[in-house]
Amino acid sequence: MRTKVAIIGAGPAGLLLGQLLHKSGIDNVILERQTPDYVLGRIRAGLLEEGTVALLDEVGAGARAHREGLVHHGVELAFGGARHRIDMKAATGKTVMIYGQTEVTLDLMNARRAAGLTAVYEAADVQPHDFDTDHPRVTYAKDGVTHEIACDFIAGCDGFHGVSRASVKPSAIETFERVYPFGWLGILSETPPVSQELIYTNHARGFSLCTMRSMHRSRYYLQCPLDDHIDQWPDERFWDELKRRLDQKAVDNLVAGPSIEKSIAPLRSFVTEPMRFGRMFLAGDAAHIVPPTGAKGLNLAASDVHYLAAALREYYAGKSSAGIDGYSAKALARVWKAVRFSWWMTSILHRFPDTEGFGARIQLAELDYLVNSKAATASLSENYVGLPY
Ligand code: APR
Ligand code: PHB
C-alpha cells in the first residue's frame, strides 16, 4: 500500500491530523494498536480551548460539541477557606468549553468513517522505517499477516508510550522531564456538578478539583500519594476527603453518588526536542506530556497537528519545505509555554513534601495576588483559555 502520510496512533492527535490532511486532499492512513472501544474507554481531561473547537469545526466534527459542550466564562480558585472567581471572558474575550476527550475522539472517528478513510485498528508491531531517507515506510501486522505502507511522511501520534519516539536514535533526541511527587485520584459520577464552573482548591490536605462532563455528570479529583491504590479509596472515603478540602457552601451543594470510573494518574512534565526527525514528525503526547492541571494535553495535541497540517499543505501545494523545516521550532515554542503554565499551576495549587510553613505562605500570597491584581488575572486567563496559534 502507498499513502502520502502514514499516521501512527488514533488518539485525538492522529484523528484530527488525518481529517485536516484529508480536507486539503492529502491522503493518509492511520494505524492504531488498540480497538476503537479501548480508545474510547480512556477517560481524560475535558476542557477545550477555542482554538481546539475551531479545528474541530474546520474538519466538520464540531457540531455535537457546540450542541452538548458547556461554555465557561470563568473558573474559581479556592484557598484560605474562600472562593474567588476569575472572569476569563472579561480578561481575554475568550471562553473554554467543557466537552470530554472521549467525545472529541468519537466525533473524529465518526468524521473519518463518514469520509470513507482508512483506519486500521488492532494493528500489531507497528514500526516506522527509513525516515532518515526519502522513502520512509511503516510495517505492521494484522491478523498475523505483515503489511507495509510506503509513504512520503510518517506522523508519530502514538502517545507517550508509542513506538515513534522510541525508534529515534538516542543521540538525535533530547528530553526534559519533571516528575511530581503525587498523583491525581479521579472519579466520574452521575451527579450534578457542585458548581456551574470549575473549582480549583489549594488546601492543607492537598489539591482538589471539581469539574464536570455535563450538567448531570461530575468529575472530581483529589491530590493523593503516588503509591496509593484505588482499592484504598472506596467512594465513601473519596467523598469524605473531598468535603474536607471544600468550603462550606460547596459541601452543602455537593451531591455524592456512586462512582462510574475511578483511577489514579501520576503527574509529569516531559518534552522531546526536536519534534521532527527527517521524514517523521512527532505530535501530541508522543512528543510531550503535561500534568493535567489546566488541561493542556489535548489542546497541545490540537495545536501541534494544526502546525503540522499547515506545513504539509504548504509542501504539497508549492513543493516548499519551509513549513516542514519550521514545524518543530514552531510547535515547541507553544508547547513550552503550556508546559510552563501547567507546571506553574501545579506548583501553586498542590502540597509538595516541602510545602510547609514558608512554602505554603508563598502559595497563598501568589493566589491572593492572582485574584486581586488585574495584570496577574489577565496573565492567568490568557494562558488558561489558550495562547494564540
Ligand atoms: N502502534 C499503534 N498505535 C499506538 C502505538 C503503537 N505502537 N502506541 C500507542 N498507540 C496509540 C494508542 O493506543 C493511542 O490510541 O496511539 C494513540 C495515542 O493517543 P493518546 O495517548 O490519546 O495521545 P494523543 O493523540 O497525542 O492525545 C493527546 O491525550 O493522553 C491525552 O493528555 C493527553 O489529552 C491529551 C491527549
Ligand atoms: C477535567 O474536566 O477532567 C479537567 C478540567 C480541568 C483541568 C483538569 C481536568 O484542569
Coordinates of C-alpha atoms and ligand atoms in Angstrom, one line a residue, residues 43-47 98 184 198 200 207 209 211-213 219 221 292-296 345 384, ligand 2:
I43 CA -11.1 8.9 30.4
R44 CA -9.0 12.1 30.2
A45 CA -9.4 15.8 30.8
G46 CA -12.4 17.5 29.2
L47 CA -11.6 21.2 28.6
I98 CA -16.2 21.6 28.8
W184 CA -4.5 12.7 40.9
L198 CA -14.7 24.6 37.9
Y200 CA -9.5 24.5 41.8
F207 CA -5.3 20.0 46.0
L209 CA -10.6 20.0 41.5
T211 CA -15.1 19.7 37.2
M212 CA -17.8 18.1 35.1
R213 CA -18.7 16.5 31.8
R219 CA -15.7 14.7 37.6
Y221 CA -10.0 15.0 41.5
P292 CA -3.4 17.7 34.0
T293 CA -3.6 21.0 36.0
G294 CA -5.0 23.4 33.4
A295 CA -6.0 20.6 30.9
K296 CA -3.5 21.5 28.2
M345 CA -0.5 25.9 38.1
Y384 CA -5.8 29.2 30.6
Ligands
PHB2 C1 -11.4 17.7 33.5 O1 -12.5 18.1 33.3 O2 -11.1 16.5 33.6 C2 -10.3 18.7 33.8 C3 -10.6 20.0 33.7 C4 -9.7 20.9 34.0 C5 -8.4 20.5 34.4 C6 -8.1 19.2 34.5 C7 -9.1 18.2 34.2 O3 -7.5 21.5 34.8

